[in-house]
Coordinates of C-alpha atoms in Angstrom, one line a residue:
X1 CA 11.9 9.7 5.0
X2 CA 9.0 9.1 2.2
X3 CA 8.2 10.1 -1.1
X4 CA 5.9 12.5 -4.0
X5 CA 3.3 15.1 -5.3
X6 CA 2.0 17.4 -7.9
X7 CA 3.0 18.4 -11.6
X8 CA 3.5 19.2 -15.0
X9 CA 5.1 16.9 -17.7
X10 CA 8.4 18.3 -18.2
X11 CA 11.1 15.9 -19.8
X12 CA 13.6 14.7 -16.4
X13 CA 16.8 16.6 -16.3
X14 CA 20.2 15.2 -18.0
X15 CA 22.0 12.8 -15.7
X16 CA 25.2 14.0 -13.8
X17 CA 27.9 11.8 -13.9
X18 CA 28.2 10.5 -9.9
X19 CA 29.1 8.1 -8.5
X20 CA 26.3 5.1 -8.9
X21 CA 24.5 3.4 -6.6
X22 CA 25.6 -0.4 -6.8
X23 CA 22.7 -2.5 -5.2
X24 CA 23.6 -5.3 -2.2
X25 CA 21.9 -8.3 -3.1
X26 CA 18.5 -8.2 -1.0
X27 CA 18.3 -10.9 1.8
X28 CA 14.8 -11.3 0.7
X29 CA 14.1 -13.2 -2.3
X30 CA 11.3 -13.7 -5.2
X31 CA 10.4 -17.1 -3.3
X32 CA 8.4 -14.8 -0.4
X33 CA 6.0 -13.2 -3.0
X34 CA 3.1 -13.5 -4.7
X35 CA 3.2 -14.0 -8.0
X36 CA 1.8 -11.6 -10.7
X37 CA -0.9 -12.3 -13.2
X38 CA -0.2 -11.2 -16.8
X39 CA 3.1 -10.1 -15.9
X40 CA 5.6 -11.5 -17.9
X41 CA 8.6 -12.3 -15.5
X42 CA 7.4 -11.6 -11.5
X43 CA 11.2 -11.9 -10.8
X44 CA 12.2 -8.8 -12.5
X45 CA 10.0 -6.5 -10.1
X46 CA 11.3 -8.9 -6.3
X47 CA 15.2 -9.5 -7.2
X48 CA 17.7 -6.3 -7.3
X49 CA 19.5 -5.1 -10.6
X50 CA 22.7 -7.0 -10.3
X51 CA 23.9 -3.5 -13.1
X52 CA 25.1 -0.1 -10.7
X53 CA 22.0 2.0 -10.8
X54 CA 20.4 4.4 -8.9
X55 CA 17.3 4.4 -6.4
X56 CA 14.4 6.9 -6.5
X57 CA 11.7 5.9 -3.5
X58 CA 7.6 7.2 -4.4
X59 CA 5.5 8.2 -2.1
X60 CA 1.9 7.5 -3.4
X61 CA -1.6 8.0 -3.1
X62 CA -4.9 6.9 -5.4
X63 CA -8.7 6.2 -5.2
X64 CA -8.2 2.4 -5.8
X65 CA -12.1 2.9 -7.0
X66 CA -11.7 2.4 -10.7
X67 CA -8.7 -0.1 -10.1
X68 CA -8.3 -3.8 -10.1
X69 CA -5.3 -3.3 -7.1
X70 CA -2.1 -2.2 -7.0
X71 CA -0.6 -5.9 -8.3
X72 CA 0.6 -5.4 -12.4
X73 CA -1.8 -6.5 -14.6
X74 CA -2.6 -4.0 -18.1
X75 CA -7.1 -5.1 -18.3
X76 CA -8.3 -3.9 -16.0
X77 CA -6.1 -1.8 -15.2
X78 CA -4.1 -1.5 -11.7
X79 CA -2.1 1.8 -9.7
X80 CA 1.2 -0.2 -10.0
X81 CA 0.7 -0.6 -14.6
X82 CA -0.1 3.1 -14.5
X83 CA 2.7 4.3 -12.4
X84 CA 4.9 2.0 -14.9
X85 CA 3.6 3.5 -18.1
X86 CA 4.3 7.3 -16.4
X87 CA 7.9 6.4 -15.6
X88 CA 8.5 4.7 -19.0
X89 CA 7.4 8.8 -20.5
X90 CA 9.3 10.3 -17.7
X91 CA 12.4 7.8 -17.9
X92 CA 12.4 6.9 -21.2
X93 CA 13.5 3.8 -20.2
X94 CA 12.2 0.4 -20.8
X95 CA 9.8 -1.0 -17.5
X96 CA 11.8 -4.4 -17.4
X97 CA 14.9 -1.8 -16.8
X98 CA 12.8 -0.2 -14.0
X99 CA 12.3 -2.7 -11.5
X100 CA 9.5 -1.1 -9.9
X101 CA 8.3 -2.5 -6.4
X102 CA 5.8 -1.7 -4.5
X103 CA 5.4 -1.7 -0.3
X104 CA 1.4 -3.4 -0.3
X105 CA -0.8 -4.9 -3.1
X106 CA -3.5 -3.2 -2.4
X107 CA -6.7 -4.9 -3.8
X108 CA -8.9 -3.7 -5.9
X109 CA -10.8 -1.1 -5.2
X110 CA -8.3 -0.4 -2.0
X111 CA -7.3 3.2 -1.7
X112 CA -3.9 4.4 -0.5
X113 CA -2.8 7.5 0.9
X114 CA 1.0 6.4 2.0
X115 CA 2.3 3.4 -0.5
X116 CA 5.4 3.5 -1.0
X117 CA 7.4 2.2 -3.9
X118 CA 11.1 2.0 -5.7
X119 CA 12.4 2.2 -9.1
X120 CA 16.0 2.5 -10.7
X121 CA 17.8 4.2 -13.4
X122 CA 21.0 3.8 -15.0
X123 CA 21.8 7.5 -14.5
X124 CA 21.5 10.3 -11.8
X125 CA 19.7 13.7 -11.6
X126 CA 20.6 17.1 -10.6
X127 CA 16.9 17.6 -9.3
X128 CA 13.9 15.3 -8.9
X129 CA 11.5 18.4 -9.4
X130 CA 10.8 18.1 -12.6
X131 CA 11.1 14.4 -13.2
X132 CA 8.0 14.2 -10.5
X133 CA 6.3 17.7 -12.2
X134 CA 6.7 14.6 -15.8
X135 CA 4.9 11.8 -13.5
X136 CA 1.7 13.4 -12.3
X137 CA 1.2 15.2 -15.8
X138 CA 1.0 12.0 -17.3
X139 CA -0.9 10.2 -14.3
X140 CA -4.5 9.8 -14.4
X141 CA -6.4 12.3 -11.7
X142 CA -7.4 9.6 -9.0
X143 CA -3.5 8.6 -8.9
X144 CA -0.5 11.7 -7.5
X145 CA 2.7 10.6 -6.6
X146 CA 3.7 12.8 -3.4
X147 CA 6.6 12.9 -2.5
X148 CA 10.3 11.8 -4.7
X149 CA 13.5 11.7 -3.3
X150 CA 16.7 9.3 -3.6
X151 CA 17.0 6.1 -1.2
X152 CA 20.1 4.0 -0.5
X153 CA 21.3 0.6 -2.0
X154 CA 19.7 -1.2 1.3
X155 CA 16.6 0.2 0.9
X156 CA 13.6 -2.0 -0.3
X157 CA 10.2 -0.8 -0.4
X158 CA 8.5 -4.0 0.5
X159 CA 11.3 -5.4 2.7
X160 CA 12.7 -3.0 5.0
X161 CA 8.8 -2.3 6.5
X162 CA 8.2 -2.2 9.9
X163 CA 4.8 -1.7 10.0
X164 CA 2.2 -1.0 8.0
X165 CA -0.9 1.0 8.9
X166 CA -4.5 0.4 7.8
X167 CA -7.4 2.2 8.4
X168 CA -11.0 1.1 7.4
X169 CA -13.5 3.4 7.8
X170 CA -17.7 1.8 8.8
X171 CA -20.9 4.8 8.5
X172 CA -23.3 3.4 10.8
X173 CA -26.0 6.3 9.8
X174 CA -29.7 5.5 8.5
X175 CA -29.1 7.0 5.6
X176 CA -25.9 6.6 3.4
X177 CA -24.0 9.4 2.8
X178 CA -23.4 10.2 -0.9
X179 CA -20.0 11.3 -0.1
X180 CA -19.0 9.5 1.5
X181 CA -20.1 6.0 -1.2
X182 CA -16.5 5.3 -2.5
X183 CA -14.4 5.4 1.0
X184 CA -17.3 4.1 3.5
X185 CA -19.0 1.0 4.2
X186 CA -21.9 1.2 5.2
X187 CA -23.8 -0.7 8.1
X188 CA -27.7 0.2 8.7
X189 CA -26.8 -1.3 12.4
X190 CA -26.0 0.9 15.6
X191 CA -22.3 -0.4 16.4
X192 CA -22.2 -1.1 19.9
X193 CA -18.5 0.7 20.0
X194 CA -17.5 -0.6 23.2
X195 CA -18.0 -4.1 22.5
X196 CA -15.5 -3.9 18.9
X197 CA -13.1 -2.2 21.3
X198 CA -12.6 -4.7 23.6
X199 CA -12.5 -7.4 20.7
X200 CA -10.3 -5.2 18.8
X201 CA -7.5 -5.9 21.9
X202 CA -7.5 -9.6 21.2
X203 CA -6.1 -8.7 18.1
X204 CA -3.2 -7.5 19.8
X205 CA 0.3 -9.1 20.0
X206 CA 1.8 -12.1 18.0
X207 CA -0.6 -14.6 16.9
X208 CA -0.4 -16.9 13.6
X209 CA -3.8 -15.2 11.4
X210 CA -4.4 -18.5 8.9
X211 CA -8.0 -17.8 10.3
X212 CA -8.3 -14.7 8.9
X213 CA -6.3 -15.0 5.4
X214 CA -8.4 -15.9 2.3
X215 CA -6.6 -17.9 -0.3
X216 CA -4.9 -17.1 -3.4
X217 CA -4.0 -19.2 -6.0
X218 CA -1.2 -17.1 -7.1
X219 CA 0.1 -17.1 -3.0
X220 CA 3.4 -18.7 -2.5
X221 CA 4.6 -20.0 1.0
X222 CA 3.6 -16.7 3.3
X223 CA 4.6 -16.7 7.0
X224 CA 1.2 -16.3 9.0
X225 CA 2.7 -14.8 11.9
X226 CA 2.0 -11.8 12.2
X227 CA 2.5 -9.0 15.5
X228 CA -0.4 -6.4 15.6
X229 CA 0.5 -3.4 17.5
X230 CA -2.2 -1.3 17.8
X231 CA -5.8 -1.6 16.8
X232 CA -8.4 1.3 18.0
X233 CA -12.0 2.0 17.8
X234 CA -12.5 5.2 17.1
X235 CA -15.5 7.2 16.9
X236 CA -16.4 10.2 15.0
X237 CA -19.9 11.2 14.9
X238 CA -21.7 8.7 12.2
X239 CA -18.3 7.6 11.0
X240 CA -16.3 4.9 13.4
X241 CA -12.8 5.0 12.1
X242 CA -10.8 1.3 12.8
X243 CA -6.8 1.8 12.3
X244 CA -4.4 -1.1 12.6
X245 CA -0.6 -0.7 12.8
X246 CA 1.1 -4.5 12.2
X247 CA 4.1 -6.1 11.5
X248 CA 2.6 -7.1 7.8
X249 CA -0.9 -8.3 7.3
X250 CA -2.2 -11.8 4.8
X251 CA -4.3 -11.1 2.3
X252 CA -7.9 -10.4 2.9
X253 CA -6.6 -10.2 6.7
X254 CA -7.6 -6.6 7.7
X255 CA -11.1 -6.8 6.0
X256 CA -11.6 -10.2 7.8
X257 CA -10.9 -8.9 11.2
X258 CA -13.0 -5.7 10.4
X259 CA -16.1 -8.1 9.3
X260 CA -15.8 -10.1 12.6
X261 CA -15.5 -6.8 14.6
X262 CA -18.7 -5.7 12.9
X263 CA -20.3 -8.6 13.7
X264 CA -19.2 -7.9 17.4
X265 CA -20.5 -4.1 17.5
X266 CA -24.1 -5.6 15.6
X267 CA -24.0 -7.9 19.4
X268 CA -24.4 -11.3 17.0
X269 CA -21.3 -12.3 18.6
X270 CA -19.3 -11.8 21.9
X271 CA -15.5 -10.3 21.6
X272 CA -14.4 -13.5 23.3
X273 CA -14.8 -15.2 20.0
X274 CA -12.1 -13.6 18.4
X275 CA -9.3 -15.8 20.6
X276 CA -11.4 -18.8 20.0
X277 CA -10.9 -18.0 16.1
X278 CA -7.2 -16.8 15.9
X279 CA -6.6 -20.3 18.2
X280 CA -8.1 -22.3 15.3
X281 CA -6.2 -21.6 12.6
X282 CA -8.4 -22.3 10.4
X283 CA -10.5 -20.1 7.7
X284 CA -13.6 -21.8 8.0
X285 CA -14.3 -21.2 11.5
X286 CA -14.1 -17.4 10.8
X287 CA -16.5 -18.0 8.1
X288 CA -19.3 -19.8 10.8
X289 CA -19.4 -16.5 12.1
X290 CA -18.4 -13.6 10.2
X291 CA -17.7 -12.6 6.2
X292 CA -14.8 -10.2 5.2
X293 CA -15.8 -6.2 4.6
X294 CA -16.3 -4.6 1.3
X295 CA -13.2 -3.2 -0.2
X296 CA -14.1 0.9 -0.5
X297 CA -13.8 1.8 3.1
X298 CA -10.3 0.1 3.1
X299 CA -7.2 3.0 3.2
X300 CA -3.6 1.9 3.4
X301 CA -2.3 5.1 5.5
X302 CA 1.3 4.6 6.2
X303 CA 4.5 2.7 6.1
X304 CA 7.3 2.7 8.7
X305 CA 10.8 1.9 7.6
X306 CA 14.1 1.2 9.4
X307 CA 16.1 4.5 10.5
X308 CA 19.2 4.1 8.1
X309 CA 17.4 2.5 5.1
X310 CA 15.8 6.3 4.8
X311 CA 18.9 8.4 4.8
X312 CA 19.9 10.2 1.7
X313 CA 22.7 8.7 0.1
X314 CA 25.1 11.7 -0.6
X315 CA 25.5 12.9 -4.4
X316 CA 22.2 12.6 -5.5
X317 CA 19.6 15.5 -5.4
X318 CA 17.3 15.8 -1.9
X319 CA 13.7 15.0 -2.0
X320 CA 10.8 16.3 -4.1
X321 CA 7.5 17.3 -2.1
X322 CA 5.9 18.7 -5.6
X323 CA 7.5 22.3 -6.0
X324 CA 3.3 23.7 -7.2
X325 CA 4.7 27.7 -6.4
X326 CA 7.1 26.7 -9.9
X327 CA 3.7 25.2 -11.0
X328 CA 1.8 28.3 -11.0
X329 CA 0.0 26.4 -8.0
X330 CA -2.1 23.8 -11.0
X331 CA -1.6 20.8 -11.1
X332 CA -1.0 20.1 -14.8
X333 CA -2.7 16.5 -16.3
X334 CA -3.8 15.3 -19.3

């Protein structure tokens, strides 16, 4: 089950006196998260609120070109900052009361089709269409809430995940397609896709990915062992799309893995270099062979969740998909 879509700035409906959702303590705590630069209180976005409330899930798409990633900061603006501003306008609540949490902290310039977030309110809604429309009416055109739905107390955008799917696109034509420039990495070299596919298979399975993560000054203790369920290399004419699904990813892990695959595709390295670098568990070993690729080719496509965490709670409205017919087929923006 997923979340949001398109709409106009309409005030949310009056709340109904239904039974509130009382969040249960979440097993994962702020000790397992990265900090939030320029955010006044990281813990408020990780810990569940202690008061009775209603929880709401958002499915969000955005073009990350103009933004400094997901993670909250005001300048330069981030996706989380703008989502929170829209929520403040639509719900009339303060930022500290919303407890907005995103599933994945995408970097500057990275895009998303299936980002998921949740927030809370002290009141219920009888329908989500108007508040959904209000959010999209308050957001810039390159950020859209695709779906909005109520969530059960146990759902957590970050900690309920089973897997995440990222796509990375490479354009290998001699002359870059100008319409692809913001969404693909231009590689002027002819790539050996068979070698890239062979190398990608070495990533599949449970591994320590310490060699494929960049250090971040605001990182806390993170488990470097992740499971890669699949890593596909798909040819699409001048485009090649790398699709990777994993239990989770370390900071810059996907871009670093793709950077190595590009070097292998150029035939500068053999596919067998992958297990050697994995075994080293040392980022300096990867740096001998390859560097990460730029952010614009990367997109967070979807996130898979525990099935029981996606059930709709009772006494709450159904999922809103945007109701374009009620808006005259137009996405009304500011």
